[in-house]
Structures are given as structure tokens and as C-alpha cells.
Coordinates of C-alpha atoms in Angstrom, one line a residue:
M277 CA -42.2 89.7 -8.4
K278 CA -43.6 86.2 -8.5
R279 CA -42.6 84.1 -5.5
R280 CA -40.9 80.9 -6.3
S281 CA -40.7 77.6 -4.4
A282 CA -37.5 75.7 -3.5
T283 CA -37.6 74.0 -6.9
G284 CA -37.7 77.3 -8.8
E285 CA -41.4 77.1 -9.7
T286 CA -43.8 80.0 -9.3
E287 CA -46.6 79.6 -6.8
L288 CA -49.1 79.1 -9.6
E289 CA -46.9 76.4 -11.3
H290 CA -46.4 74.7 -8.0
G291 CA -50.1 74.7 -7.3
V292 CA -50.9 73.2 -10.7
N293 CA -48.3 70.5 -10.4
M294 CA -49.5 69.6 -7.0
F295 CA -53.0 69.3 -8.3
K296 CA -51.9 67.0 -11.1
K297 CA -50.0 64.9 -8.6
Y298 CA -52.9 64.4 -6.3
R299 CA -55.8 64.3 -8.9
N300 CA -56.2 60.6 -8.5
L301 CA -56.6 61.1 -4.7
L302 CA -59.3 63.7 -5.5
E303 CA -61.1 61.2 -7.5
E304 CA -60.9 58.6 -4.8
L305 CA -62.0 61.0 -2.1
T306 CA -65.0 62.0 -4.3
R307 CA -66.0 58.3 -4.7
K308 CA -65.6 57.8 -1.0
S309 CA -67.8 60.8 -0.3
I310 CA -70.6 59.4 -2.5
S311 CA -70.4 55.9 -1.1
L312 CA -70.4 57.1 2.5
K313 CA -73.5 59.3 1.8
Y314 CA -75.5 56.2 0.9
R315 CA -73.9 53.7 3.1
N316 CA -76.3 51.2 4.8
S317 CA -79.1 52.4 2.4
W318 CA -81.1 49.8 0.6
L319 CA -81.6 52.0 -2.5
G320 CA -78.0 53.4 -2.4
I321 CA -77.2 56.0 -5.0
F322 CA -80.7 55.6 -6.5
W323 CA -81.8 58.1 -3.8
S324 CA -80.0 60.8 -5.9
F325 CA -82.7 60.0 -8.5
L326 CA -85.6 59.5 -6.1
Q327 CA -85.2 62.1 -3.5
P328 CA -85.6 65.2 -5.7
L329 CA -88.6 63.6 -7.3
L330 CA -90.3 63.1 -3.9
N331 CA -89.4 66.6 -2.9
M332 CA -91.0 67.9 -6.0
I333 CA -94.2 65.9 -5.4
V334 CA -94.5 67.1 -1.8
L335 CA -93.8 70.8 -2.6
S336 CA -96.1 70.7 -5.6
V337 CA -98.9 69.3 -3.5
V338 CA -98.4 72.0 -0.9
F339 CA -97.8 75.1 -3.0
T340 CA -99.5 74.5 -6.4
G341 CA -102.7 76.0 -5.0
I342 CA -100.9 79.1 -3.8
F343 CA -98.3 79.8 -6.5
G344 CA -99.0 77.5 -9.4
R345 CA -102.6 78.1 -10.5
S346 CA -103.6 81.2 -12.5
N347 CA -100.0 82.4 -12.7
K348 CA -99.1 83.5 -16.2
N349 CA -95.4 83.8 -15.2
V350 CA -95.0 80.1 -14.4
I351 CA -95.1 77.3 -17.0
C352 CA -96.0 73.9 -15.6
Y353 CA -95.5 74.6 -11.9
P354 CA -94.1 71.1 -10.8
V355 CA -91.3 71.4 -13.5
Y356 CA -90.7 75.0 -12.6
L357 CA -90.4 74.0 -8.9
F358 CA -88.1 71.1 -9.7
A359 CA -85.7 73.2 -11.8
G360 CA -85.2 75.7 -8.9
R361 CA -85.0 73.0 -6.3
L362 CA -82.2 71.1 -8.2
I363 CA -79.9 74.1 -8.3
F364 CA -80.6 75.2 -4.8
E365 CA -80.3 71.7 -3.3
F366 CA -76.8 71.3 -4.9
F367 CA -75.6 74.6 -3.6
V368 CA -76.8 73.9 0.0
T369 CA -75.6 70.3 0.1
S370 CA -72.2 70.9 -1.5
T371 CA -71.4 73.9 0.8
K372 CA -72.6 72.1 3.9
M373 CA -70.4 69.1 3.1
A374 CA -67.4 71.3 2.2
M375 CA -67.9 73.1 5.5
T376 CA -67.5 69.9 7.6
A377 CA -64.9 68.3 5.3
F378 CA -62.0 68.9 7.7
R379 CA -63.8 67.7 10.8
R380 CA -64.8 64.5 9.0
N381 CA -61.3 63.8 7.8
A382 CA -59.4 65.2 10.8
A383 CA -57.7 61.8 11.6
I384 CA -56.3 61.5 8.1
I385 CA -55.3 65.1 7.9
K386 CA -53.2 64.8 11.1
K387 CA -51.3 61.7 9.9
V388 CA -50.9 62.1 6.1
Y389 CA -49.9 65.1 4.1
V390 CA -52.3 65.9 1.3
P391 CA -53.2 69.4 -0.1
K392 CA -55.9 70.4 2.2
Y393 CA -58.2 71.8 -0.5
M394 CA -58.7 68.2 -1.7
Y395 CA -61.2 67.6 1.1
P396 CA -63.7 70.4 0.5
L397 CA -63.3 70.0 -3.3
S398 CA -64.1 66.3 -3.1
S399 CA -67.3 67.1 -1.2
I400 CA -68.3 69.6 -3.8
F401 CA -67.6 67.4 -6.7
S402 CA -69.5 64.5 -5.1
S403 CA -72.5 66.7 -4.8
F404 CA -72.1 67.8 -8.4
I405 CA -72.2 64.1 -9.5
T406 CA -75.3 63.7 -7.4
L407 CA -76.8 66.7 -9.3
A408 CA -75.9 65.1 -12.6
I409 CA -77.8 62.0 -11.6
S410 CA -80.8 64.1 -10.4
M411 CA -80.8 65.8 -13.9
L412 CA -81.8 62.4 -15.3
C413 CA -84.8 62.5 -13.0
Y414 CA -85.6 66.0 -14.2
I415 CA -85.5 65.0 -17.8
M416 CA -88.0 62.2 -17.2
V417 CA -90.3 64.6 -15.3
W418 CA -90.1 67.1 -18.1
I419 CA -91.0 64.5 -20.7
F420 CA -93.9 63.2 -18.6
F421 CA -95.5 66.6 -18.2
K422 CA -94.9 67.5 -21.8
L423 CA -96.5 64.4 -23.1
T424 CA -99.5 64.4 -20.6
G425 CA -100.1 68.1 -20.6
I426 CA -100.8 67.9 -16.9
S427 CA -100.4 71.3 -15.0
G428 CA -99.9 73.1 -18.3
G429 CA -97.1 70.8 -19.4
H430 CA -98.0 71.3 -23.1
N431 CA -96.6 74.8 -22.7
L432 CA -93.1 73.4 -22.1
V433 CA -90.7 74.4 -25.0
L434 CA -87.8 72.4 -26.2
T435 CA -85.2 74.3 -28.3
W436 CA -81.5 74.2 -28.9
H437 CA -81.1 76.6 -26.0
I438 CA -81.4 73.7 -23.7
L439 CA -77.7 73.0 -24.6
L440 CA -76.8 76.1 -22.7
L441 CA -77.8 74.6 -19.4
V442 CA -74.2 73.8 -18.8
V443 CA -73.5 77.5 -18.3
P444 CA -75.6 77.9 -15.1
L445 CA -74.3 74.6 -13.9
I446 CA -70.7 75.6 -14.2
I447 CA -71.4 79.0 -12.6
V448 CA -73.1 77.4 -9.6
L449 CA -70.2 75.0 -9.3
L450 CA -67.8 77.9 -9.2
F451 CA -69.9 79.9 -6.7
S452 CA -70.4 76.8 -4.4
T453 CA -66.7 76.1 -4.5
G454 CA -65.9 79.6 -3.4
I455 CA -68.5 79.5 -0.6
G456 CA -67.4 76.0 0.4
L457 CA -63.8 77.0 0.7
I458 CA -64.7 80.0 2.9
L459 CA -67.0 77.9 5.1
S460 CA -64.5 75.0 5.5
V461 CA -62.0 77.5 7.1
L462 CA -64.5 79.3 9.2
C463 CA -65.9 76.0 10.6
V464 CA -62.5 74.9 11.9
Y465 CA -62.2 78.1 13.9
F466 CA -65.8 78.7 14.8
R467 CA -67.8 75.4 15.2
D468 CA -71.1 77.3 15.7
I469 CA -71.0 78.4 12.1
E470 CA -72.4 75.0 11.1
Y471 CA -75.6 75.7 13.0
I472 CA -75.8 79.3 11.9
Y473 CA -75.4 78.4 8.3
D474 CA -78.3 75.8 8.6
V475 CA -80.6 78.6 9.7
I476 CA -79.3 80.8 6.9
T477 CA -80.0 78.2 4.2
K478 CA -83.5 77.7 5.5
L479 CA -84.1 81.5 5.2
L480 CA -82.4 81.5 1.8
F481 CA -84.8 78.9 0.4
Y482 CA -87.7 81.4 0.8
M483 CA -85.6 84.4 -0.3
V484 CA -84.9 82.8 -3.7
P485 CA -87.8 82.4 -6.2
I486 CA -88.0 78.6 -6.0
I487 CA -91.6 78.1 -5.0
Y488 CA -92.8 81.4 -6.4
H489 CA -92.1 83.8 -9.2
I490 CA -90.3 87.1 -8.5
K491 CA -93.1 89.0 -10.2
S492 CA -95.5 87.9 -7.5
I493 CA -93.5 90.1 -5.1
T494 CA -94.9 93.6 -4.8
N495 CA -92.3 95.1 -2.4
S496 CA -89.6 96.7 -4.5
N497 CA -87.0 96.7 -1.8
L498 CA -87.5 92.9 -1.3
K499 CA -87.2 92.4 -5.1
L500 CA -83.9 94.3 -5.0
I501 CA -82.6 92.0 -2.2
I502 CA -83.6 88.9 -4.1
R503 CA -82.0 90.1 -7.3
A504 CA -78.7 90.9 -5.5
N505 CA -78.4 87.1 -4.8
P506 CA -76.4 85.4 -7.5
L507 CA -78.4 82.2 -6.9
Y508 CA -81.5 83.9 -8.2
H509 CA -79.8 84.7 -11.5
I510 CA -78.3 81.1 -11.8
I511 CA -81.7 79.5 -11.2
E512 CA -83.4 81.8 -13.6
M513 CA -80.8 81.2 -16.3
F514 CA -81.3 77.4 -15.8
R515 CA -85.1 77.9 -16.2
Q516 CA -84.7 80.0 -19.3
C517 CA -82.8 77.1 -20.9
V518 CA -84.8 74.0 -19.8
L519 CA -88.2 75.5 -19.1
Y520 CA -88.9 78.4 -21.5
G521 CA -86.5 77.4 -24.3
Q522 CA -85.0 80.9 -24.3
M523 CA -81.5 82.4 -24.7
I524 CA -79.7 83.1 -21.4
N525 CA -80.2 86.7 -20.3
P526 CA -76.7 88.3 -20.9
K527 CA -77.1 90.7 -17.8
M528 CA -77.9 87.7 -15.6
L529 CA -74.9 85.8 -17.1
L530 CA -72.4 88.6 -16.4
Y531 CA -73.7 89.3 -12.9
S532 CA -73.7 85.7 -11.8
L533 CA -70.4 84.8 -13.4
G534 CA -68.7 87.9 -12.0
A535 CA -70.0 87.2 -8.5
A536 CA -69.0 83.5 -8.7
I537 CA -65.5 84.4 -9.8
I538 CA -65.1 87.0 -7.1
V539 CA -66.4 84.6 -4.4
L540 CA -64.1 81.9 -5.7
V541 CA -61.0 84.2 -5.7
V542 CA -61.9 85.3 -2.1
G543 CA -62.3 81.7 -1.1
I544 CA -58.9 80.7 -2.5
I545 CA -57.2 83.7 -0.9
I546 CA -58.7 82.9 2.6
F547 CA -58.0 79.2 2.2
D548 CA -54.4 79.8 1.2
W549 CA -54.0 82.2 4.1
K550 CA -55.2 79.9 6.8
S551 CA -54.6 76.4 5.4
D552 CA -51.3 75.8 7.1
D553 CA -52.8 76.6 10.5
L554 CA -55.9 74.5 10.2
I555 CA -54.3 71.3 11.6
F556 CA -53.6 73.0 14.9
H557 CA -57.3 73.7 15.4
L558 CA -58.7 70.3 14.4

């Protein structure tokens, strides 16, 4: 049987109604998260545009000679690198911000009742807005290399498949939300998880084909580990749309979407299980 609240609503109906009631607060928390990120910065939110560009330039200078030249699997290495870096940076930034959301807002949480999932969600949504701004930078970089032909930019292909880029973006949003909810709970009980996760993400950067192509890996076991990571499939689907002008691989789509939904459901279950106790541990 479906459990009902005191008003006779099912848990699902109650959750939906509460979300509608506090959606304006979610928007405000998201704005606050963005403004605080760039507070006291001269360039402000323009860093969302500039930072990924600078990262691409630095990584391209360092790794082009190793992975970019004479690699038939990579089209225009700087753009290839930029595409992978965008998705990965969103995942890391959003999950890290969600992880510390309760600690940053502990004073408010102890005084005012608000559905607690609003805090990690606002962190993830603010990072997604930053990703959208960074996409503008990516478009300009894509156009630059296509027009100049630098680093094989003339091989870049523009087809209608670019419209499918929303698919990997939505999947990475779902996946990051699930991971963010889990981490936000764990970080309240185990503060050291913040430092452990920082090490894990640094390792993950090199375990996902961002600076290299998976075909350059000769170890079959290592390839299997890389392919088990949903982030690999999400990044590759994004590249298929915006870099190669290809249709999304259906196997990659099913695997990454299934993994994202499973992680999201697990995150919701864990969060719902422990959300009422969080305030006693802040």
C-alpha cells in the first residue's frame, strides 16, 4: 500500500507538491550559489566563459605533442580535449558543491525548515548554468578551429546530430544529481569524505579518455575498467554529436542512461532515509 501523509496525499504527491511550493526558493538558492562563487572577482561570471578556455589552452600545449599529433582517432585535438573537459568539469564541480551544501548552509538549516534536498540541488543546478555558459565558449572555439583549419580543424563536421547534445547533457545532470545526493549525506557523517573524493576525482581525470583516446590504451583490462564508467560513455556521446557529427551510439545511450537512473534512485533512497537525521550531525 502507498503511505499517505496527514493530508491524505501519497508520498509521491506530497513530494511533488512540496517541490512546487519551494521551487522559487530553489531558484533563489541557485542564484545565490552562482553569485557567491564569483564574489569579489573582477570578471565575475565571465570566468565561466574564460576558465574552460584557459584550461583547454594549457592542456593542449602540454598534451598535443603526446596524444594529439598523428592520431587518426582524434579530430582537432584542442576541440576534442575541450569537449571532454567540459563534461568532466561539470560532474566534478557539481558533485563537490553538492557534497558540502549542508555544511555551507548549516546555520540556515538549523533555523528554518526547507526541504533539505533544495541545498544540494541548487548547487548542482548552479553548476549546470555555468556549464551552459561554458558551452558558448566551446561554440566559439569550434568555429575558430573550423574556419582556420588549425590542428586539423577543417575535419570538424557540423550535422543535424549536434542537436542531440542535449541527451548527454541531461544524462550527466541526472548522474551528477544522484552522486551529489549520496555525497551530501556521507559528508555530514564522515567529513573526511571531502578529501578522499578530491583524490578520487584527480584519479578519475586520467581514468576517463579526456586527454587521450581509448584506442590508444593497449591493456584490455584497463579498457574494460574505463568502459564501465558511465562518464566515459557520456563524454563519448557528447563528442559524437558536436565533434564527429554522428548519431549517438545506442549502446552507450542505454548504458549511461540506465546507470544514471540507478544512481539517481539510490541517491534519492539514501537521502530520504537519512535526511531527517542530518540536522543532528551538522
